[in-house]
PDB file of C-alpha atoms in Angstrom:
ATOM      1  CA  MET A   1      26.696 -13.363  -9.874  1.00 41.00           C
ATOM      2  CA  SER A   2      30.060 -13.586  -8.117  1.00 41.00           C
ATOM      3  CA  SER A   3      30.422 -13.698  -4.339  1.00 36.00           C
ATOM      4  CA  PHE A   4      31.778 -10.157  -4.421  1.00 34.00           C
ATOM      5  CA  GLN A   5      28.817  -8.943  -6.468  1.00 47.00           C
ATOM      6  CA  MET A   6      26.399 -10.655  -4.105  1.00 42.00           C
ATOM      7  CA  ILE A   7      27.999  -9.083  -1.031  1.00 35.00           C
ATOM      8  CA  THR A   8      27.965  -5.665  -2.682  1.00 41.00           C
ATOM      9  CA  THR A   9      24.357  -6.164  -3.748  1.00 44.00           C
ATOM     10  CA  LEU A  10      23.181  -7.128  -0.292  1.00 43.00           C
ATOM     11  CA  PHE A  11      24.983  -4.162   1.261  1.00 38.00           C
ATOM     12  CA  LEU A  12      23.299  -1.744  -1.130  1.00 46.00           C
ATOM     13  CA  LEU A  13      19.904  -3.342  -0.609  1.00 45.00           C
ATOM     14  CA  ALA A  14      20.226  -3.298   3.146  1.00 40.00           C
ATOM     15  CA  MET A  15      20.727   0.446   2.916  1.00 41.00           C
ATOM     16  CA  MET A  16      17.691   1.142   0.783  1.00 45.00           C
ATOM     17  CA  VAL A  17      14.988  -1.509   1.117  1.00 45.00           C
ATOM     18  CA  GLY A  18      11.577  -0.478   2.413  1.00 42.00           C
ATOM     19  CA  THR A  19       9.093  -3.311   2.115  1.00 41.00           C
ATOM     20  CA  SER A  20       6.196  -1.364   3.528  1.00 45.00           C
ATOM     21  CA  ASN A  21       5.277   2.247   2.970  1.00 57.00           C
ATOM     22  CA  SER A  22       2.408   3.971   4.706  1.00 58.00           C
ATOM     23  CA  GLN A  23       2.373   6.745   2.091  1.00 85.00           C
ATOM     24  CA  LEU A  24       1.188   4.362  -0.623  1.00 96.00           C
ATOM     25  CA  SER A  25      -2.552   3.849  -0.881  1.00 96.00           C
ATOM     26  CA  ALA A  26      -4.906   2.054  -3.262  1.00 97.00           C
ATOM     27  CA  THR A  27      -7.084   5.202  -3.234  1.00 97.00           C
ATOM     28  CA  TYR A  28      -4.219   7.617  -3.894  1.00 97.00           C
ATOM     29  CA  TYR A  29      -5.741   8.864  -7.181  1.00 98.00           C
ATOM     30  CA  ALA A  30      -9.390   8.696  -6.067  1.00 97.00           C
ATOM     31  CA  LYS A  31      -9.830  12.449  -6.410  1.00 97.00           C
ATOM     32  CA  THR A  32      -7.036  13.464  -8.788  1.00 98.00           C
ATOM     33  CA  CYS A  33      -7.408  10.701 -11.416  1.00 98.00           C
ATOM     34  CA  PRO A  34     -10.300   8.383 -10.488  1.00 97.00           C
ATOM     35  CA  ASN A  35     -10.297   6.606 -13.852  1.00 98.00           C
ATOM     36  CA  ALA A  36      -6.568   5.828 -13.885  1.00 98.00           C
ATOM     37  CA  SER A  37      -6.998   2.067 -13.610  1.00 98.00           C
ATOM     38  CA  SER A  38      -9.690   1.865 -16.284  1.00 98.00           C
ATOM     39  CA  ILE A  39      -7.556   3.987 -18.629  1.00 98.00           C
ATOM     40  CA  VAL A  40      -4.616   1.639 -18.197  1.00 98.00           C
ATOM     41  CA  ARG A  41      -6.866  -1.370 -18.771  1.00 98.00           C
ATOM     42  CA  SER A  42      -8.265   0.113 -21.972  1.00 98.00           C
ATOM     43  CA  VAL A  43      -4.805   0.750 -23.424  1.00 98.00           C
ATOM     44  CA  LEU A  44      -3.659  -2.769 -22.512  1.00 98.00           C
ATOM     45  CA  GLN A  45      -6.700  -4.395 -24.101  1.00 98.00           C
ATOM     46  CA  GLN A  46      -5.913  -2.536 -27.314  1.00 98.00           C
ATOM     47  CA  ALA A  47      -2.212  -3.381 -27.070  1.00 98.00           C
ATOM     48  CA  GLU A  48      -2.975  -7.099 -26.840  1.00 97.00           C
ATOM     49  CA  GLN A  49      -4.620  -6.894 -30.249  1.00 97.00           C
ATOM     50  CA  ASN A  50      -1.216  -6.008 -31.688  1.00 96.00           C
ATOM     51  CA  ASP A  51       0.989  -8.164 -29.454  1.00 97.00           C
ATOM     52  CA  ILE A  52      -0.335 -11.299 -27.757  1.00 96.00           C
ATOM     53  CA  TRP A  53       2.761 -11.383 -25.513  1.00 96.00           C
ATOM     54  CA  ILE A  54       2.382  -7.864 -24.139  1.00 97.00           C
ATOM     55  CA  PHE A  55       1.090  -8.919 -20.702  1.00 97.00           C
ATOM     56  CA  PRO A  56       4.153 -10.925 -19.599  1.00 97.00           C
ATOM     57  CA  LYS A  57       6.389  -8.258 -21.128  1.00 97.00           C
ATOM     58  CA  LEU A  58       4.855  -5.530 -18.959  1.00 98.00           C
ATOM     59  CA  ILE A  59       4.976  -7.606 -15.777  1.00 97.00           C
ATOM     60  CA  ARG A  60       8.667  -8.193 -16.439  1.00 96.00           C
ATOM     61  CA  LEU A  61       9.252  -4.434 -16.683  1.00 97.00           C
ATOM     62  CA  HIS A  62       7.766  -3.949 -13.216  1.00 98.00           C
ATOM     63  CA  PHE A  63       9.958  -6.747 -11.811  1.00 96.00           C
ATOM     64  CA  HIS A  64      13.131  -5.386 -13.387  1.00 96.00           C
ATOM     65  CA  ASP A  65      12.347  -1.870 -12.228  1.00 97.00           C
ATOM     66  CA  CYS A  66      11.673  -2.829  -8.604  1.00 96.00           C
ATOM     67  CA  PHE A  67      14.755  -5.027  -8.290  1.00 94.00           C
ATOM     68  CA  VAL A  68      17.080  -2.099  -9.024  1.00 95.00           C
ATOM     69  CA  HIS A  69      16.957   0.576  -6.287  1.00 93.00           C
ATOM     70  CA  GLY A  70      13.228   0.050  -5.844  1.00 96.00           C
ATOM     71  CA  CYS A  71      10.047   0.761  -7.819  1.00 97.00           C
ATOM     72  CA  ASP A  72      10.894   4.205  -9.200  1.00 98.00           C
ATOM     73  CA  ALA A  73      10.584   3.817 -13.005  1.00 98.00           C
ATOM     74  CA  SER A  74      14.337   4.308 -13.374  1.00 98.00           C
ATOM     75  CA  LEU A  75      14.268   1.422 -15.871  1.00 98.00           C
ATOM     76  CA  LEU A  76      12.277   3.539 -18.326  1.00 98.00           C
ATOM     77  CA  LEU A  77      14.830   6.345 -18.668  1.00 98.00           C
ATOM     78  CA  ASN A  78      16.812   6.656 -21.893  1.00 97.00           C
ATOM     79  CA  GLY A  79      20.403   7.873 -22.005  1.00 92.00           C
ATOM     80  CA  THR A  80      24.001   6.703 -22.032  1.00 89.00           C
ATOM     81  CA  ASP A  81      23.640   5.288 -18.509  1.00 91.00           C
ATOM     82  CA  SER A  82      20.223   3.734 -19.175  1.00 96.00           C
ATOM     83  CA  GLU A  83      19.311   0.550 -17.340  1.00 96.00           C
ATOM     84  CA  LYS A  84      17.644  -0.652 -20.541  1.00 95.00           C
ATOM     85  CA  THR A  85      20.996  -1.255 -22.209  1.00 93.00           C
ATOM     86  CA  ALA A  86      22.461  -3.231 -19.308  1.00 94.00           C
ATOM     87  CA  THR A  87      22.767  -6.960 -20.020  1.00 92.00           C
ATOM     88  CA  PRO A  88      19.849  -8.148 -17.810  1.00 91.00           C
ATOM     89  CA  ASN A  89      17.485  -5.758 -19.617  1.00 94.00           C
ATOM     90  CA  LEU A  90      18.504  -6.246 -23.241  1.00 91.00           C
ATOM     91  CA  SER A  91      15.579  -8.599 -23.821  1.00 91.00           C
ATOM     92  CA  THR A  92      12.962  -6.427 -22.100  1.00 94.00           C
ATOM     93  CA  ASP A  93      10.162  -5.005 -24.212  1.00 96.00           C
ATOM     94  CA  GLY A  94       6.834  -3.201 -23.931  1.00 97.00           C
ATOM     95  CA  TYR A  95       8.161   0.322 -23.467  1.00 98.00           C
ATOM     96  CA  ALA A  96       6.027   1.742 -26.280  1.00 98.00           C
ATOM     97  CA  VAL A  97       2.865   0.551 -24.519  1.00 98.00           C
ATOM     98  CA  ILE A  98       3.979   2.287 -21.317  1.00 98.00           C
ATOM     99  CA  ASP A  99       4.333   5.432 -23.441  1.00 98.00           C
ATOM    100  CA  ASP A 100       0.795   4.944 -24.775  1.00 98.00           C
ATOM    101  CA  ILE A 101      -0.551   4.590 -21.232  1.00 98.00           C
ATOM    102  CA  LYS A 102       1.287   7.720 -20.143  1.00 98.00           C
ATOM    103  CA  THR A 103      -0.102   9.686 -23.107  1.00 98.00           C
ATOM    104  CA  ALA A 104      -3.654   8.589 -22.301  1.00 98.00           C
ATOM    105  CA  LEU A 105      -3.291   9.464 -18.617  1.00 98.00           C
ATOM    106  CA  GLU A 106      -1.745  12.850 -19.372  1.00 98.00           C
ATOM    107  CA  LYS A 107      -4.777  13.697 -21.490  1.00 98.00           C
ATOM    108  CA  ALA A 108      -7.157  12.721 -18.704  1.00 98.00           C
ATOM    109  CA  CYS A 109      -5.135  13.833 -15.660  1.00 97.00           C
ATOM    110  CA  PRO A 110      -2.146  16.035 -16.580  1.00 98.00           C
ATOM    111  CA  ARG A 111       0.950  15.775 -14.344  1.00 97.00           C
ATOM    112  CA  VAL A 112      -0.725  13.406 -11.869  1.00 98.00           C
ATOM    113  CA  VAL A 113       0.067   9.713 -12.409  1.00 98.00           C
ATOM    114  CA  SER A 114       3.710   8.668 -12.147  1.00 98.00           C
ATOM    115  CA  CYS A 115       5.468   6.284 -14.491  1.00 98.00           C
ATOM    116  CA  ALA A 116       6.326   4.095 -11.501  1.00 98.00           C
ATOM    117  CA  ASP A 117       2.629   3.725 -10.701  1.00 98.00           C
ATOM    118  CA  ILE A 118       1.911   3.043 -14.363  1.00 98.00           C
ATOM    119  CA  LEU A 119       4.301   0.074 -14.214  1.00 98.00           C
ATOM    120  CA  ALA A 120       2.599  -1.240 -11.059  1.00 98.00           C
ATOM    121  CA  LEU A 121      -0.904  -0.831 -12.504  1.00 98.00           C
ATOM    122  CA  ALA A 122       0.087  -2.301 -15.860  1.00 98.00           C
ATOM    123  CA  ALA A 123       1.533  -5.361 -14.124  1.00 98.00           C
ATOM    124  CA  GLN A 124      -1.590  -5.973 -12.043  1.00 98.00           C
ATOM    125  CA  ILE A 125      -3.984  -5.484 -14.934  1.00 98.00           C
ATOM    126  CA  SER A 126      -1.824  -7.658 -17.223  1.00 98.00           C
ATOM    127  CA  VAL A 127      -2.017 -10.507 -14.721  1.00 98.00           C
ATOM    128  CA  SER A 128      -5.778 -10.066 -14.408  1.00 98.00           C
ATOM    129  CA  LEU A 129      -6.390  -9.894 -18.156  1.00 98.00           C
ATOM    130  CA  GLY A 130      -4.179 -12.961 -18.568  1.00 97.00           C
ATOM    131  CA  GLY A 131      -6.481 -14.997 -16.351  1.00 97.00           C
ATOM    132  CA  GLY A 132      -4.743 -14.407 -13.028  1.00 98.00           C
ATOM    133  CA  PRO A 133      -5.730 -12.731  -9.765  1.00 98.00           C
ATOM    134  CA  THR A 134      -6.739  -9.139  -9.158  1.00 97.00           C
ATOM    135  CA  TRP A 135      -5.499  -7.034  -6.243  1.00 98.00           C
ATOM    136  CA  LYS A 136      -5.679  -3.435  -5.117  1.00 97.00           C
ATOM    137  CA  VAL A 137      -2.396  -1.783  -6.048  1.00 98.00           C
ATOM    138  CA  PRO A 138      -0.974   0.629  -3.454  1.00 98.00           C
ATOM    139  CA  LEU A 139      -0.225   3.850  -5.353  1.00 98.00           C
ATOM    140  CA  GLY A 140       1.583   7.112  -4.771  1.00 98.00           C
ATOM    141  CA  ARG A 141       5.076   6.309  -6.068  1.00 98.00           C
ATOM    142  CA  ARG A 142       7.086   9.054  -7.708  1.00 98.00           C
ATOM    143  CA  ASP A 143       9.657   8.793 -10.471  1.00 98.00           C
ATOM    144  CA  SER A 144      13.417   8.711 -10.132  1.00 98.00           C
ATOM    145  CA  ARG A 145      15.441  11.528 -11.703  1.00 97.00           C
ATOM    146  CA  THR A 146      18.338   9.171 -12.404  1.00 96.00           C
ATOM    147  CA  ALA A 147      18.922   5.705 -13.804  1.00 96.00           C
ATOM    148  CA  HIS A 148      20.797   3.105 -11.769  1.00 94.00           C
ATOM    149  CA  ARG A 149      22.641   1.104 -14.403  1.00 94.00           C
ATOM    150  CA  GLU A 150      25.255   0.068 -11.847  1.00 92.00           C
ATOM    151  CA  GLY A 151      22.562  -1.656  -9.816  1.00 92.00           C
ATOM    152  CA  THR A 152      21.245  -3.972 -12.530  1.00 92.00           C
ATOM    153  CA  GLY A 153      23.349  -6.811 -11.106  1.00 88.00           C
ATOM    154  CA  THR A 154      20.562  -7.299  -8.562  1.00 85.00           C
ATOM    155  CA  ILE A 155      18.214  -8.579 -11.284  1.00 87.00           C
ATOM    156  CA  PRO A 156      18.022 -12.387 -10.949  1.00 84.00           C
ATOM    157  CA  THR A 157      19.214 -14.412 -13.942  1.00 81.00           C
ATOM    158  CA  GLY A 158      18.139 -17.844 -15.085  1.00 79.00           C
ATOM    159  CA  HIS A 159      21.420 -19.298 -13.860  1.00 81.00           C
ATOM    160  CA  GLU A 160      21.414 -18.393 -10.158  1.00 84.00           C
ATOM    161  CA  SER A 161      21.541 -21.053  -7.471  1.00 89.00           C
ATOM    162  CA  LEU A 162      18.501 -21.304  -5.215  1.00 94.00           C
ATOM    163  CA  ALA A 163      20.666 -20.220  -2.274  1.00 93.00           C
ATOM    164  CA  ASN A 164      21.684 -17.000  -4.021  1.00 92.00           C
ATOM    165  CA  ILE A 165      18.164 -16.233  -5.211  1.00 93.00           C
ATOM    166  CA  ALA A 166      16.697 -16.865  -1.746  1.00 94.00           C
ATOM    167  CA  THR A 167      19.325 -14.626  -0.140  1.00 93.00           C
ATOM    168  CA  LEU A 168      18.644 -11.864  -2.646  1.00 91.00           C
ATOM    169  CA  PHE A 169      14.877 -12.025  -2.109  1.00 94.00           C
ATOM    170  CA  LYS A 170      15.275 -12.132   1.670  1.00 94.00           C
ATOM    171  CA  SER A 171      17.406  -8.990   1.554  1.00 90.00           C
ATOM    172  CA  MET A 172      14.464  -7.273  -0.129  1.00 91.00           C
ATOM    173  CA  GLY A 173      12.012  -8.391   2.512  1.00 93.00           C
ATOM    174  CA  LEU A 174      10.618 -11.223   0.408  1.00 96.00           C
ATOM    175  CA  ASP A 175      10.361 -14.684   2.005  1.00 97.00           C
ATOM    176  CA  SER A 176      10.357 -18.166   0.476  1.00 97.00           C
ATOM    177  CA  THR A 177       6.628 -18.088  -0.238  1.00 98.00           C
ATOM    178  CA  ASP A 178       7.080 -14.776  -2.043  1.00 98.00           C
ATOM    179  CA  LEU A 179      10.001 -16.220  -4.005  1.00 97.00           C
ATOM    180  CA  VAL A 180       8.024 -19.220  -5.215  1.00 98.00           C
ATOM    181  CA  ALA A 181       4.895 -17.178  -5.897  1.00 98.00           C
ATOM    182  CA  LEU A 182       6.718 -14.487  -7.870  1.00 97.00           C
ATOM    183  CA  SER A 183       8.655 -17.129  -9.808  1.00 97.00           C
ATOM    184  CA  GLY A 184       5.226 -18.401 -10.839  1.00 97.00           C
ATOM    185  CA  VAL A 185       4.953 -15.426 -13.181  1.00 97.00           C
ATOM    186  CA  HIS A 186       6.832 -17.725 -15.558  1.00 96.00           C
ATOM    187  CA  THR A 187       3.525 -19.486 -16.052  1.00 95.00           C
ATOM    188  CA  PHE A 188       3.303 -17.306 -19.137  1.00 93.00           C
ATOM    189  CA  GLY A 189       5.694 -15.531 -21.459  1.00 94.00           C
ATOM    190  CA  ARG A 190       8.855 -16.672 -23.237  1.00 95.00           C
ATOM    191  CA  ALA A 191      12.608 -16.838 -22.682  1.00 94.00           C
ATOM    192  CA  ARG A 192      15.556 -16.658 -25.063  1.00 94.00           C
ATOM    193  CA  CYS A 193      17.493 -19.831 -25.812  1.00 95.00           C
ATOM    194  CA  ALA A 194      20.534 -18.113 -24.297  1.00 93.00           C
ATOM    195  CA  ALA A 195      18.859 -18.206 -20.878  1.00 93.00           C
ATOM    196  CA  PHE A 196      18.963 -22.002 -20.643  1.00 94.00           C
ATOM    197  CA  MET A 197      21.190 -23.449 -23.394  1.00 94.00           C
ATOM    198  CA  ASP A 198      23.870 -24.324 -20.844  1.00 94.00           C
ATOM    199  CA  ARG A 199      21.395 -26.864 -19.435  1.00 95.00           C
ATOM    200  CA  LEU A 200      21.256 -28.520 -22.865  1.00 96.00           C
ATOM    201  CA  TYR A 201      24.876 -28.553 -23.986  1.00 95.00           C
ATOM    202  CA  ASN A 202      27.273 -27.453 -21.266  1.00 92.00           C
ATOM    203  CA  PHE A 203      25.811 -28.106 -17.831  1.00 91.00           C
ATOM    204  CA  ASN A 204      28.227 -27.165 -15.049  1.00 88.00           C
ATOM    205  CA  ASN A 205      30.736 -26.292 -17.797  1.00 85.00           C
ATOM    206  CA  VAL A 206      30.988 -29.914 -18.962  1.00 88.00           C
ATOM    207  CA  SER A 207      30.876 -29.971 -22.759  1.00 90.00           C
ATOM    208  CA  GLY A 208      27.965 -31.973 -24.142  1.00 89.00           C
ATOM    209  CA  LYS A 209      26.386 -32.536 -20.734  1.00 92.00           C
ATOM    210  CA  ILE A 210      22.637 -32.108 -20.221  1.00 95.00           C
ATOM    211  CA  ASP A 211      21.276 -31.019 -16.855  1.00 95.00           C
ATOM    212  CA  PRO A 212      20.393 -34.404 -15.295  1.00 95.00           C
ATOM    213  CA  ILE A 213      17.384 -32.890 -13.518  1.00 95.00           C
ATOM    214  CA  LEU A 214      15.808 -31.889 -16.845  1.00 96.00           C
ATOM    215  CA  ASN A 215      13.157 -34.281 -18.153  1.00 96.00           C
ATOM    216  CA  GLY A 216      14.800 -36.273 -20.963  1.00 95.00           C
ATOM    217  CA  THR A 217      11.959 -35.904 -23.447  1.00 97.00           C
ATOM    218  CA  TYR A 218      11.714 -32.191 -22.730  1.00 97.00           C
ATOM    219  CA  ALA A 219      15.488 -31.804 -23.133  1.00 96.00           C
ATOM    220  CA  LYS A 220      15.302 -33.443 -26.553  1.00 96.00           C
ATOM    221  CA  THR A 221      12.520 -31.080 -27.605  1.00 97.00           C
ATOM    222  CA  LEU A 222      14.463 -28.062 -26.373  1.00 97.00           C
ATOM    223  CA  ARG A 223      17.571 -29.175 -28.283  1.00 97.00           C
ATOM    224  CA  GLN A 224      15.492 -29.166 -31.461  1.00 96.00           C
ATOM    225  CA  LEU A 225      14.128 -25.699 -30.695  1.00 97.00           C
ATOM    226  CA  CYS A 226      17.541 -24.338 -29.671  1.00 97.00           C
ATOM    227  CA  PRO A 227      20.162 -26.202 -31.717  1.00 96.00           C
ATOM    228  CA  LYS A 228      23.821 -25.829 -30.818  1.00 93.00           C
ATOM    229  CA  GLY A 229      25.240 -22.971 -32.838  1.00 92.00           C
ATOM    230  CA  GLY A 230      21.737 -21.699 -33.584  1.00 94.00           C
ATOM    231  CA  ASP A 231      20.087 -18.340 -32.886  1.00 95.00           C
ATOM    232  CA  VAL A 232      20.385 -17.799 -29.125  1.00 94.00           C
ATOM    233  CA  THR A 233      17.802 -15.009 -29.282  1.00 94.00           C
ATOM    234  CA  SER A 234      15.038 -17.388 -30.382  1.00 96.00           C
ATOM    235  CA  LEU A 235      12.106 -17.256 -27.958  1.00 95.00           C
ATOM    236  CA  ILE A 236      10.744 -20.395 -26.290  1.00 96.00           C
ATOM    237  CA  ASP A 237       7.537 -20.662 -24.259  1.00 96.00           C
ATOM    238  CA  LEU A 238       8.213 -20.769 -20.514  1.00 96.00           C
ATOM    239  CA  ASP A 239       5.156 -22.989 -20.105  1.00 95.00           C
ATOM    240  CA  GLU A 240       4.865 -25.325 -23.082  1.00 91.00           C
ATOM    241  CA  GLN A 241       1.139 -25.923 -22.448  1.00 89.00           C
ATOM    242  CA  THR A 242      -0.521 -22.589 -21.596  1.00 93.00           C
ATOM    243  CA  SER A 243       2.068 -19.940 -22.320  1.00 93.00           C
ATOM    244  CA  LEU A 244      -0.501 -17.177 -22.828  1.00 94.00           C
ATOM    245  CA  THR A 245      -2.533 -17.917 -19.704  1.00 96.00           C
ATOM    246  CA  PHE A 246      -1.756 -16.999 -16.098  1.00 97.00           C
ATOM    247  CA  ASP A 247      -2.436 -20.241 -14.204  1.00 97.00           C
ATOM    248  CA  ASN A 248      -0.642 -22.712 -11.937  1.00 97.00           C
ATOM    249  CA  LYS A 249       0.608 -25.050 -14.701  1.00 97.00           C
ATOM    250  CA  TYR A 250       4.135 -23.732 -14.058  1.00 97.00           C
ATOM    251  CA  PHE A 251       4.255 -25.630 -10.772  1.00 98.00           C
ATOM    252  CA  LEU A 252       3.036 -28.851 -12.373  1.00 98.00           C
ATOM    253  CA  ASN A 253       5.852 -28.431 -14.890  1.00 97.00           C
ATOM    254  CA  LEU A 254       8.384 -28.198 -12.056  1.00 98.00           C
ATOM    255  CA  GLN A 255       7.014 -31.400 -10.509  1.00 98.00           C
ATOM    256  CA  ASN A 256       7.532 -33.106 -13.876  1.00 97.00           C
ATOM    257  CA  ARG A 257      11.080 -31.695 -14.228  1.00 97.00           C
ATOM    258  CA  ARG A 258       9.985 -29.523 -17.147  1.00 97.00           C
ATOM    259  CA  GLY A 259      10.967 -26.128 -15.758  1.00 96.00           C
ATOM    260  CA  LEU A 260      12.649 -24.196 -18.553  1.00 96.00           C
ATOM    261  CA  LEU A 261      15.026 -22.100 -16.451  1.00 95.00           C
ATOM    262  CA  GLN A 262      17.437 -23.617 -13.969  1.00 94.00           C
ATOM    263  CA  THR A 263      16.380 -21.115 -11.298  1.00 94.00           C
ATOM    264  CA  ASP A 264      12.783 -22.273 -11.706  1.00 96.00           C
ATOM    265  CA  GLN A 265      13.493 -25.993 -11.569  1.00 96.00           C
ATOM    266  CA  GLU A 266      15.697 -25.643  -8.485  1.00 96.00           C
ATOM    267  CA  LEU A 267      12.665 -24.474  -6.504  1.00 97.00           C
ATOM    268  CA  PHE A 268      11.402 -28.052  -6.671  1.00 97.00           C
ATOM    269  CA  SER A 269      14.511 -30.145  -7.288  1.00 96.00           C
ATOM    270  CA  THR A 270      16.758 -28.852  -4.499  1.00 95.00           C
ATOM    271  CA  LYS A 271      16.695 -31.533  -1.816  1.00 94.00           C
ATOM    272  CA  GLY A 272      15.626 -30.290   1.589  1.00 95.00           C
ATOM    273  CA  ALA A 273      14.655 -26.818   0.366  1.00 96.00           C
ATOM    274  CA  GLU A 274      11.564 -25.289   1.961  1.00 97.00           C
ATOM    275  CA  THR A 275      10.469 -24.168  -1.507  1.00 98.00           C
ATOM    276  CA  VAL A 276       9.607 -27.772  -2.473  1.00 98.00           C
ATOM    277  CA  ALA A 277       6.543 -27.911  -0.239  1.00 98.00           C
ATOM    278  CA  ILE A 278       5.416 -24.501  -1.485  1.00 98.00           C
ATOM    279  CA  VAL A 279       5.660 -25.655  -5.113  1.00 98.00           C
ATOM    280  CA  ASN A 280       3.577 -28.710  -4.228  1.00 98.00           C
ATOM    281  CA  ARG A 281       0.988 -26.539  -2.493  1.00 98.00           C
ATOM    282  CA  PHE A 282       0.638 -24.185  -5.453  1.00 98.00           C
ATOM    283  CA  ALA A 283       0.536 -27.103  -7.903  1.00 98.00           C
ATOM    284  CA  SER A 284      -2.448 -28.565  -6.064  1.00 98.00           C
ATOM    285  CA  SER A 285      -4.246 -25.267  -5.458  1.00 98.00           C
ATOM    286  CA  GLN A 286      -4.397 -22.485  -8.020  1.00 98.00           C
ATOM    287  CA  SER A 287      -6.316 -20.300  -5.561  1.00 98.00           C
ATOM    288  CA  GLN A 288      -3.491 -20.542  -3.002  1.00 98.00           C
ATOM    289  CA  PHE A 289      -1.008 -19.572  -5.699  1.00 98.00           C
ATOM    290  CA  PHE A 290      -3.143 -16.630  -6.791  1.00 98.00           C
ATOM    291  CA  ASN A 291      -3.567 -15.370  -3.225  1.00 98.00           C
ATOM    292  CA  SER A 292       0.137 -15.660  -2.464  1.00 98.00           C
ATOM    293  CA  PHE A 293       1.107 -14.074  -5.777  1.00 98.00           C
ATOM    294  CA  ALA A 294      -1.082 -11.025  -5.152  1.00 98.00           C
ATOM    295  CA  LYS A 295       0.403 -10.549  -1.671  1.00 98.00           C
ATOM    296  CA  ALA A 296       3.943 -10.960  -3.010  1.00 98.00           C
ATOM    297  CA  MET A 297       3.345  -8.429  -5.799  1.00 98.00           C
ATOM    298  CA  ILE A 298       2.171  -5.868  -3.255  1.00 97.00           C
ATOM    299  CA  LYS A 299       5.289  -6.481  -1.160  1.00 97.00           C
ATOM    300  CA  MET A 300       7.558  -6.228  -4.195  1.00 97.00           C
ATOM    301  CA  GLY A 301       5.796  -3.061  -5.322  1.00 97.00           C
ATOM    302  CA  ASN A 302       6.615  -1.524  -1.952  1.00 97.00           C
ATOM    303  CA  ILE A 303      10.385  -1.886  -2.322  1.00 96.00           C
ATOM    304  CA  ASN A 304      11.961   1.532  -1.744  1.00 95.00           C
ATOM    305  CA  PRO A 305       9.378   3.761  -3.476  1.00 97.00           C
ATOM    306  CA  LEU A 306       9.937   7.484  -3.819  1.00 97.00           C
ATOM    307  CA  THR A 307       7.079   9.329  -2.125  1.00 96.00           C
ATOM    308  CA  GLY A 308       6.159  12.780  -0.857  1.00 94.00           C
ATOM    309  CA  THR A 309       8.447  15.376  -2.432  1.00 94.00           C
ATOM    310  CA  ASN A 310      11.120  12.887  -3.474  1.00 97.00           C
ATOM    311  CA  GLY A 311      11.576  12.352  -7.188  1.00 97.00           C
ATOM    312  CA  GLU A 312       9.080  13.790  -9.669  1.00 98.00           C
ATOM    313  CA  ILE A 313       6.065  12.998 -11.845  1.00 98.00           C
ATOM    314  CA  ARG A 314       7.598  12.631 -15.301  1.00 98.00           C
ATOM    315  CA  LEU A 315       5.692  14.006 -18.256  1.00 98.00           C
ATOM    316  CA  ASP A 316       7.540  11.584 -20.525  1.00 98.00           C
ATOM    317  CA  CYS A 317       8.497   8.247 -18.991  1.00 98.00           C
ATOM    318  CA  ARG A 318      11.671   8.075 -21.080  1.00 98.00           C
ATOM    319  CA  LYS A 319      13.212  11.296 -19.756  1.00 97.00           C
ATOM    320  CA  THR A 320      13.244  13.520 -16.690  1.00 97.00           C
ATOM    321  CA  ASN A 321      11.344  16.798 -16.690  1.00 96.00           C
TER     322      ASN A 321
END
């Protein structure tokens, strides 16, 4: 992201961020759709039978939705100005499962549960089913009537400096602990070779240079998995040990200089950064990571939600009513 883009991003975010919202409540659907959470869980358990990677995919959708104008399900809309077709979202997936959840909820509770809340619930339940923490999701979001393709530049990439990432998160009301905790979602899932190949062959735009922070043995392995001139869309495990389990191994990887993405490794390898101590704390205590992650997810889920009479409850998550 250029300096101009960053300044523009921060201006837009300053105008719209709301990191707490009294209208959201974990009991929002207690009377109108009391089984909402269990319905979502049932669909996700079935979905995992067909796609073992579905949990990290769905969490990523919630992240990418919230980081663009807030958690309003604008990411899910189809159309010529769709956020889905913007560069940061080209590798996102899991939309069909969101559709399945919506269909199941519409049968049980017609016109009640928003697509934005579906994303939040799906993310929480995916983390839980993947072995991670459980938390009570504040609910009551409504759905955007428009996409915000122009705002997708606020989605962090794998190439940002720690300074830029920290500034972006701070502008959204997320502190350094939140940044490190939310980055820990990379404890499971995969990334395309394109997201880190510069670290293997062209670090800092120097041809043939490998990122000196990257563990040498790991770099050699990655070069075999992502050969120069090879398929940049090939998917590589973010955590080479437990890529299907939500645990704290991600932080141990960072300590061993085996973070796949540059933005991840910089959390630990940036001298003097306050994130280093947080990485060490989470590496030594999975429970502290889990607690901080749950709190950070609640804060992120509260970014600029539409509530009350704003927005709508879509009948189809891919299009407005």
